[in-house]
Amino acid sequence: MSGTETSTMEPVAGGNAGMESDYLQVRGLSVEFDGFKAVSNVDLTLLQGDLRFLIGPNGAGKTTIIDAITGLVKPTGSIQKSGVELVGRKVHQIARLGVGRTFQTASVFEELSVLQNLDIAAGAGRSVWTMLRRRPAEIPEGIAEVLETIGLQDLRDTPAGVLAHGQKQWLEIGMLLVQNASVLLLDEPVAGMSHEEREETGNLLRRIGGERTVVVVEHDMDFMRAFATSVTVLARGQVLAEGSVAEVQANPKVQEVYLGTAAGGEELEEIAAESADGPTASTEKKG
Ligand SMILES: Nc1ncnc2c1ncn2[C@@H]1O[C@H](COP(=O)(O)OP(=O)(O)OP(=O)(O)O)[C@@H](O)[C@H]1O
Ligand SMILES: [Mg+2]
């Protein structure tokens, strides 16, 4: 990190710079599958207000890190949320501690409406029948607020199955918000989205990010450049580089690792082109 040394850490745009907010602290995280090290000794420090992008070639271990944080795979090492150890806890306990995630493929109840999906996510001991019978006038305040945040008020009675791709992802994010997740781990949220949907998703993440920690796994470099406050680059299960967008783009190791994978070719071209031009905040180009 560069710049003035007024504080020890340097939360970037959108961050609550002065706050004591070591939201998620990952230390020495490793995950093995039958002797294969998918994640190897990873350290991550995520602060409140951080919109952290996790990038890297296919198979780098990005999803496995999210799986480890949320309890779906068993890691070694330590994952602390505001000082509470998560390793060893069950999936539902970790969710209850405010750590939420989305999957590479959307997982909403397709036959149920937007509102019903949010209602079920909010849970709170109400029976499904109570929720299904309730009249629209009775939408709880928290859910109404989330509906507005994710921009789906007008579609609240629409079955989730007929939503556009982008809208389904927003609904999923809304389902994390009604659960009061303060750490959101999003696995390729803009894959398959139109340019407009990406833009709206980025703005949504900014809106909800201020008082939360948002981690975005993405292959879309334009999206990363436009919205990341910090970036961690993974390769073969290890952290290769970390810093601002400009810093990781200028890093020769990062350029090299993208060169080494066929799947990373397109991303490398973007990275190389961007390094030549110098970093910009543009979200334009491509079609
Ligand atoms: N359940 C599993 N059993 C065995 N190997 C696995 C398992 N899950 C992941 N792996 C392997 O671990 C490595 C990391 O996979 P992971 O899905 O975390 O990569 P990724 O960075 O998310 O990739 P992508 O960008 O393609 O989604 C890969 O080599 C993958 O094949
Ligand atoms: Mg993945």
PDB file of C-alpha atoms and ligand atoms in Angstrom:
ATOM      1  CA  MET A   1       0.000   0.000   0.000  1.00  0.00           C
ATOM      2  CA  SER A   2       1.180   3.498  -0.691  1.00  0.00           C
ATOM      3  CA  GLY A   3       0.035   6.969   0.273  1.00  0.00           C
ATOM      4  CA  THR A   4      -0.022   8.860   3.522  1.00  0.00           C
ATOM      5  CA  GLU A   5       0.622   6.864   6.668  1.00  0.00           C
ATOM      6  CA  THR A   6      -2.019   8.399   8.885  1.00  0.00           C
ATOM      7  CA  SER A   7      -3.321   5.024   9.993  1.00  0.00           C
ATOM      8  CA  THR A   8      -1.882   1.533  10.068  1.00  0.00           C
ATOM      9  CA  MET A   9      -4.436   0.070   7.674  1.00  0.00           C
ATOM     10  CA  GLU A  10      -5.748   1.936   4.720  1.00  0.00           C
ATOM     11  CA  PRO A  11      -9.420   1.268   4.042  1.00  0.00           C
ATOM     12  CA  VAL A  12     -10.287   2.731   0.694  1.00  0.00           C
ATOM     13  CA  ALA A  13     -13.312   4.544  -0.742  1.00  0.00           C
ATOM     14  CA  GLY A  14     -16.538   3.616   0.964  1.00  0.00           C
ATOM     15  CA  GLY A  15     -14.781   2.267   4.046  1.00  0.00           C
ATOM     16  CA  ASN A  16     -15.433   3.342   7.592  1.00  0.00           C
ATOM     17  CA  ALA A  17     -11.820   4.329   7.928  1.00  0.00           C
ATOM     18  CA  GLY A  18     -11.680   5.227  11.594  1.00  0.00           C
ATOM     19  CA  MET A  19     -13.625   2.268  12.918  1.00  0.00           C
ATOM     20  CA  GLU A  20     -12.251  -0.580  14.945  1.00  0.00           C
ATOM     21  CA  SER A  21     -13.601  -3.155  12.577  1.00  0.00           C
ATOM     22  CA  ASP A  22     -11.480  -6.202  11.940  1.00  0.00           C
ATOM     23  CA  TYR A  23     -14.554  -7.847  10.526  1.00  0.00           C
ATOM     24  CA  LEU A  24     -13.110 -11.048   9.147  1.00  0.00           C
ATOM     25  CA  GLN A  25      -9.633 -12.265   9.851  1.00  0.00           C
ATOM     26  CA  VAL A  26      -8.408 -15.365   8.049  1.00  0.00           C
ATOM     27  CA  ARG A  27      -5.065 -16.813   9.098  1.00  0.00           C
ATOM     28  CA  GLY A  28      -3.150 -19.779   7.693  1.00  0.00           C
ATOM     29  CA  LEU A  29      -6.239 -21.151   5.963  1.00  0.00           C
ATOM     30  CA  SER A  30      -5.685 -24.437   4.120  1.00  0.00           C
ATOM     31  CA  VAL A  31      -8.097 -26.897   2.512  1.00  0.00           C
ATOM     32  CA  GLU A  32      -7.084 -30.327   1.249  1.00  0.00           C
ATOM     33  CA  PHE A  33      -9.088 -32.669  -0.954  1.00  0.00           C
ATOM     34  CA  ASP A  34      -7.605 -36.183  -0.816  1.00  0.00           C
ATOM     35  CA  GLY A  35      -4.085 -34.858  -0.446  1.00  0.00           C
ATOM     36  CA  PHE A  36      -4.559 -32.064  -3.018  1.00  0.00           C
ATOM     37  CA  LYS A  37      -4.050 -28.613  -1.517  1.00  0.00           C
ATOM     38  CA  ALA A  38      -6.826 -26.499  -3.019  1.00  0.00           C
ATOM     39  CA  VAL A  39      -6.137 -23.654  -0.555  1.00  0.00           C
ATOM     40  CA  SER A  40      -2.748 -23.200   0.983  1.00  0.00           C
ATOM     41  CA  ASN A  41      -1.912 -21.000   3.963  1.00  0.00           C
ATOM     42  CA  VAL A  42      -4.111 -18.053   2.986  1.00  0.00           C
ATOM     43  CA  ASP A  43      -4.278 -14.887   5.093  1.00  0.00           C
ATOM     44  CA  LEU A  44      -7.029 -12.317   4.515  1.00  0.00           C
ATOM     45  CA  THR A  45      -7.991  -9.289   6.575  1.00  0.00           C
ATOM     46  CA  LEU A  46     -11.345  -7.835   5.630  1.00  0.00           C
ATOM     47  CA  LEU A  47     -12.562  -4.617   7.176  1.00  0.00           C
ATOM     48  CA  GLN A  48     -16.029  -3.188   7.524  1.00  0.00           C
ATOM     49  CA  GLY A  49     -16.783  -1.117   4.446  1.00  0.00           C
ATOM     50  CA  ASP A  50     -14.395  -3.101   2.305  1.00  0.00           C
ATOM     51  CA  LEU A  51     -15.592  -4.180  -1.141  1.00  0.00           C
ATOM     52  CA  ARG A  52     -12.925  -6.794  -1.684  1.00  0.00           C
ATOM     53  CA  PHE A  53     -12.554  -8.585  -4.980  1.00  0.00           C
ATOM     54  CA  LEU A  54     -11.093 -12.076  -4.999  1.00  0.00           C
ATOM     55  CA  ILE A  55      -9.752 -12.868  -8.437  1.00  0.00           C
ATOM     56  CA  GLY A  56      -7.605 -15.561  -9.999  1.00  0.00           C
ATOM     57  CA  PRO A  57      -7.647 -18.174 -12.753  1.00  0.00           C
ATOM     58  CA  ASN A  58     -10.081 -21.115 -12.762  1.00  0.00           C
ATOM     59  CA  GLY A  59      -9.240 -23.550  -9.991  1.00  0.00           C
ATOM     60  CA  ALA A  60      -7.308 -20.963  -7.973  1.00  0.00           C
ATOM     61  CA  GLY A  61      -9.335 -21.819  -4.869  1.00  0.00           C
ATOM     62  CA  LYS A  62     -11.701 -18.831  -4.717  1.00  0.00           C
ATOM     63  CA  THR A  63     -14.918 -20.808  -4.203  1.00  0.00           C
ATOM     64  CA  THR A  64     -13.165 -23.186  -1.816  1.00  0.00           C
ATOM     65  CA  ILE A  65     -12.214 -20.232   0.406  1.00  0.00           C
ATOM     66  CA  ILE A  66     -15.864 -19.148   0.525  1.00  0.00           C
ATOM     67  CA  ASP A  67     -16.870 -22.760   1.244  1.00  0.00           C
ATOM     68  CA  ALA A  68     -14.354 -22.878   4.099  1.00  0.00           C
ATOM     69  CA  ILE A  69     -15.516 -19.587   5.607  1.00  0.00           C
ATOM     70  CA  THR A  70     -19.162 -20.696   5.492  1.00  0.00           C
ATOM     71  CA  GLY A  71     -18.486 -24.167   6.895  1.00  0.00           C
ATOM     72  CA  LEU A  72     -19.175 -26.234   3.770  1.00  0.00           C
ATOM     73  CA  VAL A  73     -15.662 -27.681   3.689  1.00  0.00           C
ATOM     74  CA  LYS A  74     -13.391 -28.344   6.622  1.00  0.00           C
ATOM     75  CA  PRO A  75     -10.255 -26.193   6.671  1.00  0.00           C
ATOM     76  CA  THR A  76      -7.260 -25.906   8.934  1.00  0.00           C
ATOM     77  CA  GLY A  77      -6.181 -22.516  10.221  1.00  0.00           C
ATOM     78  CA  SER A  78      -8.279 -19.773  11.721  1.00  0.00           C
ATOM     79  CA  ILE A  79     -11.229 -17.669  10.559  1.00  0.00           C
ATOM     80  CA  GLN A  80     -12.400 -15.077  13.040  1.00  0.00           C
ATOM     81  CA  LYS A  81     -15.370 -12.783  12.683  1.00  0.00           C
ATOM     82  CA  SER A  82     -14.998  -9.882  15.077  1.00  0.00           C
ATOM     83  CA  GLY A  83     -12.929 -12.138  17.310  1.00  0.00           C
ATOM     84  CA  VAL A  84     -15.243 -15.184  17.159  1.00  0.00           C
ATOM     85  CA  GLU A  85     -13.648 -18.326  15.717  1.00  0.00           C
ATOM     86  CA  LEU A  86     -15.665 -19.866  12.867  1.00  0.00           C
ATOM     87  CA  VAL A  87     -13.542 -22.926  12.104  1.00  0.00           C
ATOM     88  CA  GLY A  88     -15.211 -25.969  13.612  1.00  0.00           C
ATOM     89  CA  ARG A  89     -18.695 -24.456  13.632  1.00  0.00           C
ATOM     90  CA  LYS A  90     -21.602 -25.799  11.604  1.00  0.00           C
ATOM     91  CA  VAL A  91     -23.016 -24.106   8.500  1.00  0.00           C
ATOM     92  CA  HIS A  92     -26.149 -22.796  10.240  1.00  0.00           C
ATOM     93  CA  GLN A  93     -24.144 -21.479  13.202  1.00  0.00           C
ATOM     94  CA  ILE A  94     -21.854 -19.539  10.885  1.00  0.00           C
ATOM     95  CA  ALA A  95     -24.871 -18.132   9.040  1.00  0.00           C
ATOM     96  CA  ARG A  96     -26.383 -17.087  12.351  1.00  0.00           C
ATOM     97  CA  LEU A  97     -23.179 -15.244  13.193  1.00  0.00           C
ATOM     98  CA  GLY A  98     -23.872 -13.020  10.197  1.00  0.00           C
ATOM     99  CA  VAL A  99     -21.809 -14.609   7.440  1.00  0.00           C
ATOM    100  CA  GLY A 100     -23.849 -15.072   4.252  1.00  0.00           C
ATOM    101  CA  ARG A 101     -22.967 -16.279   0.780  1.00  0.00           C
ATOM    102  CA  THR A 102     -24.343 -16.717  -2.693  1.00  0.00           C
ATOM    103  CA  PHE A 103     -23.483 -19.533  -5.086  1.00  0.00           C
ATOM    104  CA  GLN A 104     -22.170 -19.531  -8.646  1.00  0.00           C
ATOM    105  CA  THR A 105     -25.650 -20.680  -9.691  1.00  0.00           C
ATOM    106  CA  ALA A 106     -28.696 -18.854  -8.294  1.00  0.00           C
ATOM    107  CA  SER A 107     -30.550 -20.683  -5.538  1.00  0.00           C
ATOM    108  CA  VAL A 108     -33.963 -19.100  -5.034  1.00  0.00           C
ATOM    109  CA  PHE A 109     -37.340 -20.849  -4.688  1.00  0.00           C
ATOM    110  CA  GLU A 110     -38.550 -20.466  -8.264  1.00  0.00           C
ATOM    111  CA  GLU A 111     -42.275 -21.116  -7.637  1.00  0.00           C
ATOM    112  CA  LEU A 112     -42.457 -18.670  -4.753  1.00  0.00           C
ATOM    113  CA  SER A 113     -42.748 -14.921  -5.111  1.00  0.00           C
ATOM    114  CA  VAL A 114     -39.980 -12.453  -4.427  1.00  0.00           C
ATOM    115  CA  LEU A 115     -41.660 -11.536  -1.160  1.00  0.00           C
ATOM    116  CA  GLN A 116     -42.090 -15.155  -0.098  1.00  0.00           C
ATOM    117  CA  ASN A 117     -38.437 -15.855  -0.800  1.00  0.00           C
ATOM    118  CA  LEU A 118     -37.423 -12.945   1.412  1.00  0.00           C
ATOM    119  CA  ASP A 119     -39.901 -13.998   4.047  1.00  0.00           C
ATOM    120  CA  ILE A 120     -38.552 -17.525   4.189  1.00  0.00           C
ATOM    121  CA  ALA A 121     -34.988 -16.248   4.349  1.00  0.00           C
ATOM    122  CA  ALA A 122     -35.972 -14.005   7.241  1.00  0.00           C
ATOM    123  CA  GLY A 123     -37.542 -17.046   8.875  1.00  0.00           C
ATOM    124  CA  ALA A 124     -38.034 -15.927  12.444  1.00  0.00           C
ATOM    125  CA  GLY A 125     -40.124 -18.925  13.426  1.00  0.00           C
ATOM    126  CA  ARG A 126     -43.185 -18.069  11.349  1.00  0.00           C
ATOM    127  CA  SER A 127     -44.813 -20.982   9.574  1.00  0.00           C
ATOM    128  CA  VAL A 128     -44.825 -21.120   5.801  1.00  0.00           C
ATOM    129  CA  TRP A 129     -48.634 -20.973   5.877  1.00  0.00           C
ATOM    130  CA  THR A 130     -48.655 -17.762   7.870  1.00  0.00           C
ATOM    131  CA  MET A 131     -46.337 -16.256   5.323  1.00  0.00           C
ATOM    132  CA  LEU A 132     -48.243 -17.529   2.290  1.00  0.00           C
ATOM    133  CA  ARG A 133     -51.591 -16.269   3.626  1.00  0.00           C
ATOM    134  CA  ARG A 134     -50.446 -12.844   4.704  1.00  0.00           C
ATOM    135  CA  ARG A 135     -51.783  -9.867   2.790  1.00  0.00           C
ATOM    136  CA  PRO A 136     -49.395  -7.421   1.102  1.00  0.00           C
ATOM    137  CA  ALA A 137     -50.278  -4.683   3.584  1.00  0.00           C
ATOM    138  CA  GLU A 138     -48.586  -6.726   6.269  1.00  0.00           C
ATOM    139  CA  ILE A 139     -45.063  -6.716   4.839  1.00  0.00           C
ATOM    140  CA  PRO A 140     -42.684  -6.369   7.787  1.00  0.00           C
ATOM    141  CA  GLU A 141     -40.670  -3.177   7.777  1.00  0.00           C
ATOM    142  CA  GLY A 142     -37.299  -4.891   7.497  1.00  0.00           C
ATOM    143  CA  ILE A 143     -38.405  -6.786   4.422  1.00  0.00           C
ATOM    144  CA  ALA A 144     -39.962  -3.717   2.811  1.00  0.00           C
ATOM    145  CA  GLU A 145     -36.682  -1.906   3.277  1.00  0.00           C
ATOM    146  CA  VAL A 146     -34.720  -4.724   1.663  1.00  0.00           C
ATOM    147  CA  LEU A 147     -37.195  -4.879  -1.243  1.00  0.00           C
ATOM    148  CA  GLU A 148     -36.421  -1.252  -1.899  1.00  0.00           C
ATOM    149  CA  THR A 149     -32.665  -1.691  -1.483  1.00  0.00           C
ATOM    150  CA  ILE A 150     -32.571  -4.454  -4.087  1.00  0.00           C
ATOM    151  CA  GLY A 151     -34.989  -2.574  -6.354  1.00  0.00           C
ATOM    152  CA  LEU A 152     -37.634  -5.293  -6.558  1.00  0.00           C
ATOM    153  CA  GLN A 153     -40.612  -3.549  -4.855  1.00  0.00           C
ATOM    154  CA  ASP A 154     -42.691  -3.632  -8.023  1.00  0.00           C
ATOM    155  CA  LEU A 155     -41.938  -7.321  -8.549  1.00  0.00           C
ATOM    156  CA  ARG A 156     -42.610  -8.471  -5.019  1.00  0.00           C
ATOM    157  CA  ASP A 157     -45.496 -10.739  -6.022  1.00  0.00           C
ATOM    158  CA  THR A 158     -43.754 -12.121  -9.102  1.00  0.00           C
ATOM    159  CA  PRO A 159     -42.596 -15.745  -8.940  1.00  0.00           C
ATOM    160  CA  ALA A 160     -38.806 -15.766  -8.576  1.00  0.00           C
ATOM    161  CA  GLY A 161     -38.576 -18.238 -11.451  1.00  0.00           C
ATOM    162  CA  VAL A 162     -39.616 -15.657 -14.031  1.00  0.00           C
ATOM    163  CA  LEU A 163     -37.226 -12.938 -12.853  1.00  0.00           C
ATOM    164  CA  ALA A 164     -34.437 -11.851 -15.149  1.00  0.00           C
ATOM    165  CA  HIS A 165     -31.026 -13.299 -14.364  1.00  0.00           C
ATOM    166  CA  GLY A 166     -29.802 -10.124 -12.693  1.00  0.00           C
ATOM    167  CA  GLN A 167     -32.947  -9.767 -10.617  1.00  0.00           C
ATOM    168  CA  LYS A 168     -32.478 -13.293  -9.237  1.00  0.00           C
ATOM    169  CA  GLN A 169     -29.005 -12.396  -8.037  1.00  0.00           C
ATOM    170  CA  TRP A 170     -30.383  -9.241  -6.379  1.00  0.00           C
ATOM    171  CA  LEU A 171     -33.050 -11.337  -4.696  1.00  0.00           C
ATOM    172  CA  GLU A 172     -30.350 -13.646  -3.382  1.00  0.00           C
ATOM    173  CA  ILE A 173     -28.456 -10.684  -2.011  1.00  0.00           C
ATOM    174  CA  GLY A 174     -31.716  -9.474  -0.458  1.00  0.00           C
ATOM    175  CA  MET A 175     -32.130 -12.867   1.201  1.00  0.00           C
ATOM    176  CA  LEU A 176     -28.771 -12.316   2.909  1.00  0.00           C
ATOM    177  CA  LEU A 177     -29.773  -8.805   3.943  1.00  0.00           C
ATOM    178  CA  VAL A 178     -32.998  -9.915   5.647  1.00  0.00           C
ATOM    179  CA  GLN A 179     -30.886 -12.386   7.611  1.00  0.00           C
ATOM    180  CA  ASN A 180     -28.781  -9.432   8.772  1.00  0.00           C
ATOM    181  CA  ALA A 181     -25.590 -10.821   7.276  1.00  0.00           C
ATOM    182  CA  SER A 182     -22.721  -8.432   7.936  1.00  0.00           C
ATOM    183  CA  VAL A 183     -20.204 -10.405   5.900  1.00  0.00           C
ATOM    184  CA  LEU A 184     -21.424 -11.149   2.361  1.00  0.00           C
ATOM    185  CA  LEU A 185     -19.490 -13.572   0.179  1.00  0.00           C
ATOM    186  CA  LEU A 186     -20.677 -13.424  -3.421  1.00  0.00           C
ATOM    187  CA  ASP A 187     -19.493 -16.018  -5.921  1.00  0.00           C
ATOM    188  CA  GLU A 188     -19.458 -14.521  -9.427  1.00  0.00           C
ATOM    189  CA  PRO A 189     -22.554 -12.361  -8.920  1.00  0.00           C
ATOM    190  CA  VAL A 190     -22.440 -10.667 -12.333  1.00  0.00           C
ATOM    191  CA  ALA A 191     -21.679 -13.700 -14.502  1.00  0.00           C
ATOM    192  CA  GLY A 192     -24.153 -13.691 -17.395  1.00  0.00           C
ATOM    193  CA  MET A 193     -25.464 -10.203 -16.625  1.00  0.00           C
ATOM    194  CA  SER A 194     -25.961  -7.424 -19.143  1.00  0.00           C
ATOM    195  CA  HIS A 195     -23.861  -4.277 -18.905  1.00  0.00           C
ATOM    196  CA  GLU A 196     -26.738  -2.391 -17.268  1.00  0.00           C
ATOM    197  CA  GLU A 197     -27.333  -5.164 -14.759  1.00  0.00           C
ATOM    198  CA  ARG A 198     -23.640  -5.153 -13.819  1.00  0.00           C
ATOM    199  CA  GLU A 199     -23.715  -1.431 -13.279  1.00  0.00           C
ATOM    200  CA  GLU A 200     -26.801  -1.746 -11.079  1.00  0.00           C
ATOM    201  CA  THR A 201     -25.274  -4.637  -9.164  1.00  0.00           C
ATOM    202  CA  GLY A 202     -22.126  -2.627  -8.480  1.00  0.00           C
ATOM    203  CA  ASN A 203     -24.198   0.261  -7.203  1.00  0.00           C
ATOM    204  CA  LEU A 204     -26.210  -2.126  -5.025  1.00  0.00           C
ATOM    205  CA  LEU A 205     -22.998  -3.510  -3.530  1.00  0.00           C
ATOM    206  CA  ARG A 206     -21.808   0.009  -2.784  1.00  0.00           C
ATOM    207  CA  ARG A 207     -25.132   0.858  -1.130  1.00  0.00           C
ATOM    208  CA  ILE A 208     -25.059  -2.161   1.166  1.00  0.00           C
ATOM    209  CA  GLY A 209     -21.288  -2.246   1.612  1.00  0.00           C
ATOM    210  CA  GLY A 210     -20.722   0.735   3.868  1.00  0.00           C
ATOM    211  CA  GLU A 211     -21.583  -0.989   7.105  1.00  0.00           C
ATOM    212  CA  ARG A 212     -20.790  -4.508   5.973  1.00  0.00           C
ATOM    213  CA  THR A 213     -17.912  -6.473   4.511  1.00  0.00           C
ATOM    214  CA  VAL A 214     -18.495  -7.613   0.953  1.00  0.00           C
ATOM    215  CA  VAL A 215     -16.277 -10.132  -0.813  1.00  0.00           C
ATOM    216  CA  VAL A 216     -16.841 -10.566  -4.526  1.00  0.00           C
ATOM    217  CA  VAL A 217     -15.362 -13.447  -6.491  1.00  0.00           C
ATOM    218  CA  GLU A 218     -15.248 -12.325 -10.110  1.00  0.00           C
ATOM    219  CA  HIS A 219     -13.699 -12.970 -13.478  1.00  0.00           C
ATOM    220  CA  ASP A 220     -15.035  -9.708 -14.921  1.00  0.00           C
ATOM    221  CA  MET A 221     -12.116  -7.292 -14.809  1.00  0.00           C
ATOM    222  CA  ASP A 222     -14.130  -4.259 -15.955  1.00  0.00           C
ATOM    223  CA  PHE A 223     -16.532  -4.815 -13.087  1.00  0.00           C
ATOM    224  CA  MET A 224     -13.625  -5.205 -10.658  1.00  0.00           C
ATOM    225  CA  ARG A 225     -11.958  -2.015 -11.823  1.00  0.00           C
ATOM    226  CA  ALA A 226     -15.163  -0.045 -11.455  1.00  0.00           C
ATOM    227  CA  PHE A 227     -16.165  -1.196  -7.983  1.00  0.00           C
ATOM    228  CA  ALA A 228     -13.345  -2.854  -6.011  1.00  0.00           C
ATOM    229  CA  THR A 229     -11.919  -0.986  -3.046  1.00  0.00           C
ATOM    230  CA  SER A 230      -9.239  -3.666  -2.712  1.00  0.00           C
ATOM    231  CA  VAL A 231      -8.222  -6.828  -4.532  1.00  0.00           C
ATOM    232  CA  THR A 232      -6.705 -10.163  -3.559  1.00  0.00           C
ATOM    233  CA  VAL A 233      -5.255 -12.271  -6.367  1.00  0.00           C
ATOM    234  CA  LEU A 234      -5.147 -16.023  -5.848  1.00  0.00           C
ATOM    235  CA  ALA A 235      -3.259 -18.608  -7.830  1.00  0.00           C
ATOM    236  CA  ARG A 236      -2.950 -22.326  -7.084  1.00  0.00           C
ATOM    237  CA  GLY A 237      -4.516 -21.887  -3.709  1.00  0.00           C
ATOM    238  CA  GLN A 238      -2.177 -19.138  -2.558  1.00  0.00           C
ATOM    239  CA  VAL A 239      -2.356 -15.367  -2.281  1.00  0.00           C
ATOM    240  CA  LEU A 240      -0.253 -13.989  -5.103  1.00  0.00           C
ATOM    241  CA  ALA A 241      -0.857 -10.279  -4.605  1.00  0.00           C
ATOM    242  CA  GLU A 242      -3.049  -7.870  -2.689  1.00  0.00           C
ATOM    243  CA  GLY A 243      -3.704  -4.160  -2.853  1.00  0.00           C
ATOM    244  CA  SER A 244      -5.573  -1.570  -4.850  1.00  0.00           C
ATOM    245  CA  VAL A 245      -6.757  -2.292  -8.391  1.00  0.00           C
ATOM    246  CA  ALA A 246      -3.870  -0.265  -9.793  1.00  0.00           C
ATOM    247  CA  GLU A 247      -1.346  -2.099  -7.631  1.00  0.00           C
ATOM    248  CA  VAL A 248      -2.407  -5.602  -8.598  1.00  0.00           C
ATOM    249  CA  GLN A 249      -2.729  -4.686 -12.270  1.00  0.00           C
ATOM    250  CA  ALA A 250       0.811  -3.378 -12.300  1.00  0.00           C
ATOM    251  CA  ASN A 251       2.143  -6.498 -10.552  1.00  0.00           C
ATOM    252  CA  PRO A 252       4.256  -8.612 -12.961  1.00  0.00           C
ATOM    253  CA  LYS A 253       3.457 -11.789 -10.984  1.00  0.00           C
ATOM    254  CA  VAL A 254      -0.248 -11.196 -11.569  1.00  0.00           C
ATOM    255  CA  GLN A 255       0.232 -10.660 -15.288  1.00  0.00           C
ATOM    256  CA  GLU A 256       2.384 -13.785 -15.432  1.00  0.00           C
ATOM    257  CA  VAL A 257      -0.124 -16.068 -13.725  1.00  0.00           C
ATOM    258  CA  TYR A 258      -2.881 -14.997 -16.088  1.00  0.00           C
ATOM    259  CA  LEU A 259      -0.544 -15.660 -19.026  1.00  0.00           C
ATOM    260  CA  GLY A 260       0.038 -19.186 -17.728  1.00  0.00           C
ATOM    261  CA  THR A 261      -3.597 -20.290 -18.049  1.00  0.00           C
ATOM    262  CA  ALA A 262      -5.633 -20.634 -21.199  1.00  0.00           C
ATOM    263  CA  ALA A 263      -8.798 -19.603 -19.361  1.00  0.00           C
ATOM    264  CA  GLY A 264      -7.093 -16.456 -18.110  1.00  0.00           C
ATOM    265  CA  GLY A 265      -6.097 -15.294 -21.582  1.00  0.00           C
ATOM    266  CA  GLU A 266      -8.966 -12.903 -22.088  1.00  0.00           C
ATOM    267  CA  GLU A 267      -8.527 -11.430 -18.630  1.00  0.00           C
ATOM    268  CA  LEU A 268      -4.816 -11.009 -19.210  1.00  0.00           C
ATOM    269  CA  GLU A 269      -5.481  -9.014 -22.343  1.00  0.00           C
ATOM    270  CA  GLU A 270      -7.703  -6.731 -20.312  1.00  0.00           C
ATOM    271  CA  ILE A 271      -5.121  -6.413 -17.567  1.00  0.00           C
ATOM    272  CA  ALA A 272      -2.286  -5.785 -19.996  1.00  0.00           C
ATOM    273  CA  ALA A 273      -4.295  -3.230 -21.982  1.00  0.00           C
ATOM    274  CA  GLU A 274      -5.278  -1.479 -18.809  1.00  0.00           C
ATOM    275  CA  SER A 275      -1.693  -1.352 -17.504  1.00  0.00           C
ATOM    276  CA  ALA A 276      -0.580   0.204 -20.768  1.00  0.00           C
ATOM    277  CA  ASP A 277      -3.318   2.852 -20.591  1.00  0.00           C
ATOM    278  CA  GLY A 278      -2.940   3.439 -16.898  1.00  0.00           C
ATOM    279  CA  PRO A 279      -5.786   2.682 -14.512  1.00  0.00           C
ATOM    280  CA  THR A 280      -9.155   4.309 -15.115  1.00  0.00           C
ATOM    281  CA  ALA A 281     -12.467   4.188 -13.342  1.00  0.00           C
ATOM    282  CA  SER A 282     -14.308   3.568 -16.580  1.00  0.00           C
ATOM    283  CA  THR A 283     -16.874   0.810 -16.781  1.00  0.00           C
ATOM    284  CA  GLU A 284     -17.315   1.296 -20.499  1.00  0.00           C
ATOM    285  CA  LYS A 285     -15.990  -0.847 -23.375  1.00  0.00           C
ATOM    286  CA  LYS A 286     -16.803  -4.353 -24.508  1.00  0.00           C
ATOM    287  CA  GLY A 287     -20.175  -5.238 -25.908  1.00  0.00           C
TER     288      GLY A 287
HETATM  289  N1  LIG B   1     -15.024 -31.120  -3.480  1.00  0.00           N
HETATM  290  C1  LIG B   1     -13.853 -31.132  -4.129  1.00  0.00           C
HETATM  291  N2  LIG B   1     -13.146 -32.292  -4.247  1.00  0.00           N
HETATM  292  C2  LIG B   1     -11.948 -32.311  -4.882  1.00  0.00           C
HETATM  293  N3  LIG B   1     -11.377 -31.234  -5.453  1.00  0.00           N
HETATM  294  C3  LIG B   1     -12.046 -30.074  -5.379  1.00  0.00           C
HETATM  295  C4  LIG B   1     -13.315 -29.956  -4.728  1.00  0.00           C
HETATM  296  N4  LIG B   1     -13.725 -28.659  -4.815  1.00  0.00           N
HETATM  297  C5  LIG B   1     -12.769 -28.017  -5.491  1.00  0.00           C
HETATM  298  N5  LIG B   1     -11.760 -28.847  -5.847  1.00  0.00           N
HETATM  299  C6  LIG B   1     -10.543 -28.484  -6.558  1.00  0.00           C
HETATM  300  O1  LIG B   1      -9.922 -27.436  -5.842  1.00  0.00           O
HETATM  301  C7  LIG B   1      -9.377 -26.462  -6.731  1.00  0.00           C
HETATM  302  C8  LIG B   1      -9.984 -25.103  -6.433  1.00  0.00           C
HETATM  303  O2  LIG B   1     -11.334 -25.105  -6.840  1.00  0.00           O
HETATM  304  P1  LIG B   1     -12.277 -23.841  -6.693  1.00  0.00           P
HETATM  305  O3  LIG B   1     -13.629 -24.270  -7.110  1.00  0.00           O
HETATM  306  O4  LIG B   1     -12.123 -23.287  -5.338  1.00  0.00           O
HETATM  307  O5  LIG B   1     -11.647 -22.847  -7.756  1.00  0.00           O
HETATM  308  P2  LIG B   1     -12.174 -21.410  -8.213  1.00  0.00           P
HETATM  309  O6  LIG B   1     -11.041 -20.471  -8.014  1.00  0.00           O
HETATM  310  O7  LIG B   1     -13.455 -21.097  -7.565  1.00  0.00           O
HETATM  311  O8  LIG B   1     -12.362 -21.643  -9.790  1.00  0.00           O
HETATM  312  P3  LIG B   1     -13.478 -21.037 -10.810  1.00  0.00           P
HETATM  313  O9  LIG B   1     -13.003 -19.662 -11.163  1.00  0.00           O
HETATM  314  O10 LIG B   1     -13.398 -21.970 -11.972  1.00  0.00           O
HETATM  315  O11 LIG B   1     -14.812 -21.070 -10.131  1.00  0.00           O
HETATM  316  C9  LIG B   1      -9.640 -26.969  -8.142  1.00  0.00           C
HETATM  317  O12 LIG B   1      -8.501 -27.665  -8.580  1.00  0.00           O
HETATM  318  C10 LIG B   1     -10.815 -27.911  -7.928  1.00  0.00           C
HETATM  319  O13 LIG B   1     -10.823 -28.915  -8.914  1.00  0.00           O
HETATM  320 MG    MG B   2     -15.393 -20.822  -8.255  1.00  0.00          MG
END
